[in-house]
Short mmCIF file of C-alpha atoms in Angstrom, two decimals:
data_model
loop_
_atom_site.label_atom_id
_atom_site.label_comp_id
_atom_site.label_asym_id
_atom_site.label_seq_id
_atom_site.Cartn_x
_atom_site.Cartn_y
_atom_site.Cartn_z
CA UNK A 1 23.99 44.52 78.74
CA UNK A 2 21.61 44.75 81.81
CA UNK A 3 21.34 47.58 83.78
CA UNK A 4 22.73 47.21 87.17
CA UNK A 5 24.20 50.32 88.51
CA UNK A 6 23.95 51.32 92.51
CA UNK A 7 23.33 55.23 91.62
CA UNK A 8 24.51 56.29 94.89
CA UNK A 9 28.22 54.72 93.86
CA UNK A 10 30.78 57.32 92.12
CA UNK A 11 32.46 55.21 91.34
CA UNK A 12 36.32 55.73 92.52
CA UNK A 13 38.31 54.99 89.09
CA UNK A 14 41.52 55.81 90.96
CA UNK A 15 41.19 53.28 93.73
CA UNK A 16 43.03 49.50 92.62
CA UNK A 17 40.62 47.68 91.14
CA UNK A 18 39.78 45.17 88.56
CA UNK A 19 37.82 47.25 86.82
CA UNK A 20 39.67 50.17 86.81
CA UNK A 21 40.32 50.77 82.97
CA UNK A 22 43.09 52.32 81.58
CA UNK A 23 43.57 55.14 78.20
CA UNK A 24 43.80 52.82 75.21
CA UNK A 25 42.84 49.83 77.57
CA UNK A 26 43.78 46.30 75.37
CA UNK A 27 40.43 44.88 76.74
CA UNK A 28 38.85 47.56 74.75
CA UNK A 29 40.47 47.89 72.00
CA UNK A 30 39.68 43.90 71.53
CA UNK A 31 36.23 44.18 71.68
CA UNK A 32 35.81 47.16 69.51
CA UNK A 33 37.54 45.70 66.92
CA UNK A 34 35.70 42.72 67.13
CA UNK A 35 32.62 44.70 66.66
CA UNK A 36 34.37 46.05 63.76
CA UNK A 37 34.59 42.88 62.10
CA UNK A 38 30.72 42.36 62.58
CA UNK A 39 29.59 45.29 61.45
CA UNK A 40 31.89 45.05 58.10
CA UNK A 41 30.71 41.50 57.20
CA UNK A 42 29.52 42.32 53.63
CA UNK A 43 25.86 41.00 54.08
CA UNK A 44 25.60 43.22 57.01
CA UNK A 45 26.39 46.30 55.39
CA UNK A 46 24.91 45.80 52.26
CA UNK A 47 21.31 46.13 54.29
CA UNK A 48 22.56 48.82 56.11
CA UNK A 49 25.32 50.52 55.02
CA UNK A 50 25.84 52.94 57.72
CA UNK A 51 27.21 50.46 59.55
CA UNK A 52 29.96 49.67 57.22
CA UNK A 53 31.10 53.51 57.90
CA UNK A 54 31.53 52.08 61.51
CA UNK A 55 32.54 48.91 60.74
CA UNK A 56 35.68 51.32 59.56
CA UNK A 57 35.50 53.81 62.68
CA UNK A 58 36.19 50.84 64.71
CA UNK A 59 39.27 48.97 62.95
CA UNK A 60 42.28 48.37 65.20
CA UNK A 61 44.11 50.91 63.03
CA UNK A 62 41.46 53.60 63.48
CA UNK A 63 41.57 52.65 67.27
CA UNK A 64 45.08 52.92 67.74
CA UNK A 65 45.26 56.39 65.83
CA UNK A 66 42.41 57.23 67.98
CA UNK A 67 44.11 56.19 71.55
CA UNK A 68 47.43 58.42 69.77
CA UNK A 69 45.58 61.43 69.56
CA UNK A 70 44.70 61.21 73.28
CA UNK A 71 48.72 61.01 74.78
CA UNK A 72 50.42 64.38 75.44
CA UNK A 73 53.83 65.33 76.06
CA UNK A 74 53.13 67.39 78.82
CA UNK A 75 50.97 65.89 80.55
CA UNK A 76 49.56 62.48 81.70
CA UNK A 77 46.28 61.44 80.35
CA UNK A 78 43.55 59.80 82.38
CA UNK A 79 40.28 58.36 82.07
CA UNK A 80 37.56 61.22 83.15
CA UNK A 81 35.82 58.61 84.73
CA UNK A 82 32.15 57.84 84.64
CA UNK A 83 30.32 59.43 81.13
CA UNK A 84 26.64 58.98 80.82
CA UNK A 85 25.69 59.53 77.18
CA UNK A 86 21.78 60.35 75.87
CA UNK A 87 21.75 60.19 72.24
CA UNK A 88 19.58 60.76 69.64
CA UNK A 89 16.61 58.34 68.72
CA UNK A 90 16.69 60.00 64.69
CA UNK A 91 20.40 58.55 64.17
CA UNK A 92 20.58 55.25 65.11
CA UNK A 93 24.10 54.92 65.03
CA UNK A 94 25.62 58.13 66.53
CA UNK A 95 25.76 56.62 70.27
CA UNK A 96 28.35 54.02 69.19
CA UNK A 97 30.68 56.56 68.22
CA UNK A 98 30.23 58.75 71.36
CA UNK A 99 30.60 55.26 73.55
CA UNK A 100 33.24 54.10 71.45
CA UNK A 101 35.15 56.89 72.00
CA UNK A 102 34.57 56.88 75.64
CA UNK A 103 35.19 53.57 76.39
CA UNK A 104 38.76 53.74 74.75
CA UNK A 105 39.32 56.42 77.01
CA UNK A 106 39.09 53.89 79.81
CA UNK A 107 35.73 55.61 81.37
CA UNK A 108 32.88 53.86 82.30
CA UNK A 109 30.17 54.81 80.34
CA UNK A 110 26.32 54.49 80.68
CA UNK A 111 24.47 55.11 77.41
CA UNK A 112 20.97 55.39 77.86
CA UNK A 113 18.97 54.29 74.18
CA UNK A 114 15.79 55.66 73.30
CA UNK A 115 13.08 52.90 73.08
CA UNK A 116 11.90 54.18 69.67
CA UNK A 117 15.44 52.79 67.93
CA UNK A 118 15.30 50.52 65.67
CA UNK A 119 16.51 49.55 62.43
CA UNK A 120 20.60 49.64 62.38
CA UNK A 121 20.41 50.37 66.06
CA UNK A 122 18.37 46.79 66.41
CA UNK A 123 21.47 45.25 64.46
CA UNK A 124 24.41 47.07 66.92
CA UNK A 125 22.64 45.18 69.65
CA UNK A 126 22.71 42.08 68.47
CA UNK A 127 26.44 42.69 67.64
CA UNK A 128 27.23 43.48 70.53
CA UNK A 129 25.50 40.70 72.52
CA UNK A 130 27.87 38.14 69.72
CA UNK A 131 31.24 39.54 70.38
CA UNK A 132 33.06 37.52 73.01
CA UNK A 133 34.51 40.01 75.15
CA UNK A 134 36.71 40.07 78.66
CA UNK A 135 34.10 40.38 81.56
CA UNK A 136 35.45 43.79 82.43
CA UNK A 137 33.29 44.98 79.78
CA UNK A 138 29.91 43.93 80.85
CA UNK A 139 30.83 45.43 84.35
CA UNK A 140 31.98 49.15 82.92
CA UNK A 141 30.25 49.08 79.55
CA UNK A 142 26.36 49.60 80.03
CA UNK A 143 23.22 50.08 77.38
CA UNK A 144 20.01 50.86 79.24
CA UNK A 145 16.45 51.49 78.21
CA UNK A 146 14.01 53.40 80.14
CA UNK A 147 10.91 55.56 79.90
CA UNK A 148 10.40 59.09 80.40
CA UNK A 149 11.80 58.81 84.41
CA UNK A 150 13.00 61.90 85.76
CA UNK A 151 14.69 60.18 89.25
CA UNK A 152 16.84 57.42 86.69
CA UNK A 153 18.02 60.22 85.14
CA UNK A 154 18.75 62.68 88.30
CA UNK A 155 20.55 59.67 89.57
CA UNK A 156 22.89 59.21 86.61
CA UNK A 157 23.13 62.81 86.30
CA UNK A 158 24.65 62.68 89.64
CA UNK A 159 26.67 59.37 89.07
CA UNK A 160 28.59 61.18 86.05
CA UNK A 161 31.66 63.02 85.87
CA UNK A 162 30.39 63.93 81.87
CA UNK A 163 27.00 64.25 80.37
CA UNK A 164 27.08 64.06 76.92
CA UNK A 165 23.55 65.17 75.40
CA UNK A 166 22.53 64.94 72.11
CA UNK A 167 19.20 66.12 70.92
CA UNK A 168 17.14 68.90 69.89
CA UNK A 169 17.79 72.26 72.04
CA UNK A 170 14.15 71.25 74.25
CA UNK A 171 16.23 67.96 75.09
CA UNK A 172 19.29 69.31 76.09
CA UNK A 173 17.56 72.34 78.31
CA UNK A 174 15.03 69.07 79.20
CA UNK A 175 18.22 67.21 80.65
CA UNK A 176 20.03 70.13 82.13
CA UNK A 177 16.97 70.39 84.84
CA UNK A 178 18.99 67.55 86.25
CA UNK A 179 21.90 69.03 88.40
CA UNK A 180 25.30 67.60 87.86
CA UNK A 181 27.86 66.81 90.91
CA UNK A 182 29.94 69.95 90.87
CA UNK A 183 33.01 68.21 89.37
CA UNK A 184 31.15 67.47 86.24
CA UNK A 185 30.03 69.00 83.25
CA UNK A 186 28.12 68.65 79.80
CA UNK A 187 28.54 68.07 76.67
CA UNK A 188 26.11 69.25 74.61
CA UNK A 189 25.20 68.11 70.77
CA UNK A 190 21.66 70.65 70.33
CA UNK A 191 20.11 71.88 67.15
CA UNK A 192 22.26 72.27 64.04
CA UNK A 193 22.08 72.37 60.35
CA UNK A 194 24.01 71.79 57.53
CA UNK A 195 24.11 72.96 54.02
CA UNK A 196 25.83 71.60 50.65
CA UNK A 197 27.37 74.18 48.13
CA UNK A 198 27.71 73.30 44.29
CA UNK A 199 30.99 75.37 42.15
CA UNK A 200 28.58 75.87 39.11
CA UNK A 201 31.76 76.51 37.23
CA UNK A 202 33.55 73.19 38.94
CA UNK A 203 30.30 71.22 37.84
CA UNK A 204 30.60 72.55 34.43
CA UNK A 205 34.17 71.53 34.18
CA UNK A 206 33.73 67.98 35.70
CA UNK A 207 33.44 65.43 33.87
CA UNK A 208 30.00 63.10 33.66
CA UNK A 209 31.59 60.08 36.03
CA UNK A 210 32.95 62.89 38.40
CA UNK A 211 29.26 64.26 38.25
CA UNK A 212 27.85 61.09 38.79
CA UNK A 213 29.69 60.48 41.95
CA UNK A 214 29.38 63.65 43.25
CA UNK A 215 25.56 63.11 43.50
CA UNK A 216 26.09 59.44 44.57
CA UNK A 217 27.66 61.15 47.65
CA UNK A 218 24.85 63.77 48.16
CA UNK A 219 22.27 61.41 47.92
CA UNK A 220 24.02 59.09 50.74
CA UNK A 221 24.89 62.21 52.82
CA UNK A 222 20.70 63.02 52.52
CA UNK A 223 19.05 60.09 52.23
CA UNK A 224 20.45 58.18 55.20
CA UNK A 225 18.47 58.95 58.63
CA UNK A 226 15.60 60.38 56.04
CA UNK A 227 17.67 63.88 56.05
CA UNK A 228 17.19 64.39 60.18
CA UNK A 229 20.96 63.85 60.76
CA UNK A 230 22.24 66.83 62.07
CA UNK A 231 24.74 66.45 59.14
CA UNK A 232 22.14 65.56 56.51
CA UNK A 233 22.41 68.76 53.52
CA UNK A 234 19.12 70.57 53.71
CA UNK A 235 19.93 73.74 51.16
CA UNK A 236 21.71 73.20 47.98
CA UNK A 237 23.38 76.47 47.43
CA UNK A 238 25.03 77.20 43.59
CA UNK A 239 27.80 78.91 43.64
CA UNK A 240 29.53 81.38 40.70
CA UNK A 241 26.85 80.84 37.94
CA UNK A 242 25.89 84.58 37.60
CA UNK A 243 22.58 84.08 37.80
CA UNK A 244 21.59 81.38 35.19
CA UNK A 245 22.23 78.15 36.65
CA UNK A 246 19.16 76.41 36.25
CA UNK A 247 21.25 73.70 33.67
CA UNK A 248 22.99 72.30 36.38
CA UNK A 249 19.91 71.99 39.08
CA UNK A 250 17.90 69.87 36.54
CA UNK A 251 21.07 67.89 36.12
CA UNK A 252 21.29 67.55 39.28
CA UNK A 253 17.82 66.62 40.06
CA UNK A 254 17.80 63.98 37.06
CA UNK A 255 21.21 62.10 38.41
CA UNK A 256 19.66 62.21 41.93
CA UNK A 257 16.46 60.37 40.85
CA UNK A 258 18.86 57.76 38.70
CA UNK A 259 21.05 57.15 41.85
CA UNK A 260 17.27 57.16 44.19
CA UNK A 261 15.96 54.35 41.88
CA UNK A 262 18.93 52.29 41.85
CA UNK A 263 19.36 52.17 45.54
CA UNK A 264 15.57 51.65 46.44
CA UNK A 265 14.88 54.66 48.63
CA UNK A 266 11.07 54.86 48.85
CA UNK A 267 9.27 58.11 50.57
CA UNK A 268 6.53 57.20 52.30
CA UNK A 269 2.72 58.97 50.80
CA UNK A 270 2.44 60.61 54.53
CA UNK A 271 6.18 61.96 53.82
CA UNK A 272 5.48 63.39 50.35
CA UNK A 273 2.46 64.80 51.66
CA UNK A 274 3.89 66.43 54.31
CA UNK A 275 6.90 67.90 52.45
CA UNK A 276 4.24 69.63 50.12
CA UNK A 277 2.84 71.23 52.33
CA UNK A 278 6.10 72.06 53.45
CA UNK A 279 7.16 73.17 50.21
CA UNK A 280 4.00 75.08 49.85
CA UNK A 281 4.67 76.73 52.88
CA UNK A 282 7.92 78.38 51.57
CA UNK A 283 6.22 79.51 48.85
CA UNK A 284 3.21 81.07 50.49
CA UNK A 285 5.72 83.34 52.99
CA UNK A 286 7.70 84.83 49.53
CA UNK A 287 10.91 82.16 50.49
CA UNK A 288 10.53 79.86 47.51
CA UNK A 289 9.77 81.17 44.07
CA UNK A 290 9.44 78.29 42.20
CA UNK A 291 8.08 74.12 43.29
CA UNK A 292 9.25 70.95 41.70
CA UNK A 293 7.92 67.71 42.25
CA UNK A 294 9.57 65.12 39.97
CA UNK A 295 8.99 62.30 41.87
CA UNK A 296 7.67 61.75 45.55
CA UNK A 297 11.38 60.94 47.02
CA UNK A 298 12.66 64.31 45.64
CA UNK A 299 11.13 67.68 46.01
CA UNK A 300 13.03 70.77 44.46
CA UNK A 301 12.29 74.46 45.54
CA UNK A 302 13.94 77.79 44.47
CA UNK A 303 14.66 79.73 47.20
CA UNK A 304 14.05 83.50 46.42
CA UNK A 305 17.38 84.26 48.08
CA UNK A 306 20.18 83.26 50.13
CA UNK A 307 18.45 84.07 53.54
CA UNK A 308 15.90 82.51 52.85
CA UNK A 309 17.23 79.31 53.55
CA UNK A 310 14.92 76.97 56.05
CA UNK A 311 16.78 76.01 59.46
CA UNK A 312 14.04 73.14 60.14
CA UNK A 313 13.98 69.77 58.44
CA UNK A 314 10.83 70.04 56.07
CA UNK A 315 10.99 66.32 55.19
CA UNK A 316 13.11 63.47 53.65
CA UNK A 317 14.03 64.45 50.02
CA UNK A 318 13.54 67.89 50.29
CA UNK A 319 15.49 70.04 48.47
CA UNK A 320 15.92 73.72 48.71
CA UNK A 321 17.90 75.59 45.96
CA UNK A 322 19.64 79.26 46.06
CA UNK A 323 21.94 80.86 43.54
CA UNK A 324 24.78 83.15 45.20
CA UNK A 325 27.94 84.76 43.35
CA UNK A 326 30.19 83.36 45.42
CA UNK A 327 31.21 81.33 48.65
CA UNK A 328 31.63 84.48 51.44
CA UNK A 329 28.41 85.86 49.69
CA UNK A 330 27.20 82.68 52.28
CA UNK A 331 29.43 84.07 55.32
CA UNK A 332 26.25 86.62 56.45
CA UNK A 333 23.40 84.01 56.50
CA UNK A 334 25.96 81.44 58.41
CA UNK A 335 25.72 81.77 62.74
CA UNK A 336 26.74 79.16 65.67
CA UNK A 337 23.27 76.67 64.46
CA UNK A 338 25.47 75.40 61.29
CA UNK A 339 27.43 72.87 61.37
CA UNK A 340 28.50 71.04 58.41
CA UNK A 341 29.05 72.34 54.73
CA UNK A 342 29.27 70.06 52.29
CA UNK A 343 31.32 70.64 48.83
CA UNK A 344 31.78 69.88 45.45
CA UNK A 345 34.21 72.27 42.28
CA UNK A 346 35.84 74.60 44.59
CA UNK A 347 39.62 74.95 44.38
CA UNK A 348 41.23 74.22 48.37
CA UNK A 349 42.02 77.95 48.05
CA UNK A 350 38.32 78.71 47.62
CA UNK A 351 37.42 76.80 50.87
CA UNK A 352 40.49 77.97 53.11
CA UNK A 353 39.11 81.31 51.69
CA UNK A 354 35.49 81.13 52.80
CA UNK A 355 36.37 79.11 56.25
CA UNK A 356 38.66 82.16 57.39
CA UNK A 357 36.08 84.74 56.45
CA UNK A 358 33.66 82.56 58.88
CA UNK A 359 35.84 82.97 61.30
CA UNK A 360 34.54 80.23 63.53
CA UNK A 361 31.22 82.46 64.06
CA UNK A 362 29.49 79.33 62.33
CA UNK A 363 30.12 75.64 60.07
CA UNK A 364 32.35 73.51 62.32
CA UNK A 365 32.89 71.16 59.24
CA UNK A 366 33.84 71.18 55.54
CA UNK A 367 33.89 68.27 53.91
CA UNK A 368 33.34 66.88 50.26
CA UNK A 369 29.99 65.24 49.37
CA UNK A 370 29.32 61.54 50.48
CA UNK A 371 31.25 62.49 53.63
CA UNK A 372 28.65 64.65 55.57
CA UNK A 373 27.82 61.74 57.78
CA UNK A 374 31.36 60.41 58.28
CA UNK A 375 31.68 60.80 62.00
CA UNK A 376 35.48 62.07 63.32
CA UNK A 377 36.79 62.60 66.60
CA UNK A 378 36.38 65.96 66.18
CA UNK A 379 32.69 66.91 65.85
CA UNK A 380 30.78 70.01 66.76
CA UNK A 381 33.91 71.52 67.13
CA UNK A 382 35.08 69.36 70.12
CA UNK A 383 37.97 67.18 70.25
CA UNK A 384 36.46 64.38 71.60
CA UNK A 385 39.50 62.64 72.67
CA UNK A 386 40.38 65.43 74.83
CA UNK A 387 37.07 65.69 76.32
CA UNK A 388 36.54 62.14 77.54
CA UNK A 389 40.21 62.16 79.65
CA UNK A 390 41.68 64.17 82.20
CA UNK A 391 45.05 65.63 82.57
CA UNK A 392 47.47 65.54 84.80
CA UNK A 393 50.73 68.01 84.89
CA UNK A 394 53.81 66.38 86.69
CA UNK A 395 56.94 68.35 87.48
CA UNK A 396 60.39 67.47 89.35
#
């Protein structure tokens, strides 16, 4: 999809036209779910197999529930109109879900794609250049690449009704230099992190297959995108074992490697290195009391306490470990920076419990391991449905 936008244009979405796209539009929905299809073809996702998760995003079924969420009874909905959407170069599959979303809205979206993607990213484009679709697409449906150029991106910050921005806080501060046109707003995806708690008792009481999977899922929710997804589980946090749970780490660790070797992760020596010193790091500033390094895809540290718990990615693999009593022992150490808290033993009561006592002052998702990097239409706390269309109220 070639770039070939007159910036000055605002595009008038509520003038007749033939490319005037509606909520839900059929033309869409086709073409999505023929991407779908591509994405799920078995060979495809057995070399990537993040792209089987949005293989599934993108079935007709998920669509339609999708374009549902978006009607109201009070209201009519609306395309917002044009969205211009900078993703992140670290996940190369996050910008399909934002333009997905987007485009079943019926806006017309520009999605700018960072020049260092690559990998499953390379793969989406060649997708997306297969699928057959109606010619409205090519026409409101655009993928550009472009250098660091300040006066492209002025001009499609003006173009847009919503900027979506995802990125590191620098990048979204970077991109808010560019003024909007009053009407519009962001959306803003900056710095988050995300954690993974362990019921030391639940563990205890699981069984070995139900121990096995569990880990299967953690090692998918940290592996993928090297542990940089905003998602990915950095701190492992044990939960209830009054003090002695080092059992269940070393089981952990050992099931970890097992499911590592079987899928062929590899680490990089410039990675291990770097997490050492990393890990070194933690220990020279009192955080981590203890090192492990059983393998150079896995390093284990125990954290000296609860708040001690990094906030930056220290590497792919790395694993930070902290003992609390229970799950609101966590509820001082959480703020607005966390975002997803991934699970495995606690009773639903136990969760409900420990959301409430949050109280939405941090962790915008709980979810069980191996789901971490399932994208929703709720994310970051937004209702992404709702954000891409506009209401209008109608009385008589």
């Amino acid at each position: 999809m070639s770039m070939q936008f007159r910036f000055g244009d605002e595009g008038d979405l509520t003038a007749p036209s033939e490319d005037r796209l509606a909520v839900g539009d059929p033309r869409v929905v086709d073409f999505l779910a023929k991407l779908a299809r591509r994405l799920l073809a078995p060979a495809l996702a057995r070399r990537h197999p993040e792209l089987g998760s949005l293989g599934y995003f993108l079935r007709p079924a998920e669509l339609n529930r999708a374009v549902e969420k978006m009607q109201r009874s009070d209201a009519l909905v609306f395309p917002r109109g044009n969205v211009f959407h900078l993703p992140p170069a670290n996940v190369d599959t996050i910008f399909v879900y934002s333009w997905a979303l987007s485009a079943l809205a019926g806006n017309h979206n520009v999605v700018r794609i960072s020049s260092r993607s690559a990998g499953a990213a390379e793969v989406i484009f060649e997708a997306l250049g297969e699928v057959e679709a109606d010619p409205v697409i090519a026409r409101t449906q655009r993928m550009v690449t472009y250098g660091r150029d300040d006066a492209v991106t002025a001009a499609l910050s003006r173009w847009c009704d919503l900027r979506v921005i995802w990125g590191g806080d620098a990048a979204v501060d970077a991109i808010r230099r560019h003024p909007l046109r009053p009407s519009a707003r962001d959306l803003t995806f900056p710095d988050r992190t995300s954690w993974a708690v362990l019921s030391v008792p639940g563990w205890r009481a699981a069984d070995p297959a139900a121990r096995r999977t569990a880990v299967t899922g953690f090692a998918n929710d940290a592996y993928w995108f090297d542990q940089a997804a905003c998602s990915s589980p950095r701190t492992v946090f044990l939960v209830g074992g009054d003090g002695d749970a080092s059992d269940v780490k070393s089981e952990i660790l050992d099931l970890l490697l097992e499911v590592v070797d079987k899928r062929g992760w590899v680490v990089d020596a410039a990675m291990a290195v770097e997490k050492r010193v990393n890990a070194y790091g933690l220990a020279a500033s009192g955080a981590a009391g203890s090192i492990e390094f059983p393998d150079n895809r896995i390093t284990a540290m125990t954290l000296t306490g609860a708040g001690e718990a990094p906030r930056r990615w220290i590497g792919a693999g790395a694993f930070p470990f902290a003992e609390v009593g229970s799950l609101t022992d966590l509820v001082p150490a959480m703020n607005r920076q966390d975002q997803t808290v991934s699970h495995f033993g606690f009773t639903p009561s136990e969760l409900r419990a420990f959301a409430n006592a949050l109280g939405g002052r941090g962790v915008d998702r709980i979810v069980p391991f191996g789901s971490a990097l399932t994208f929703g239409a709720i994310w970051d706390g937004y209702d992404l449905p709702s954000e891409f269309t506009r209401l209008t109220t109608l009385h008589t």
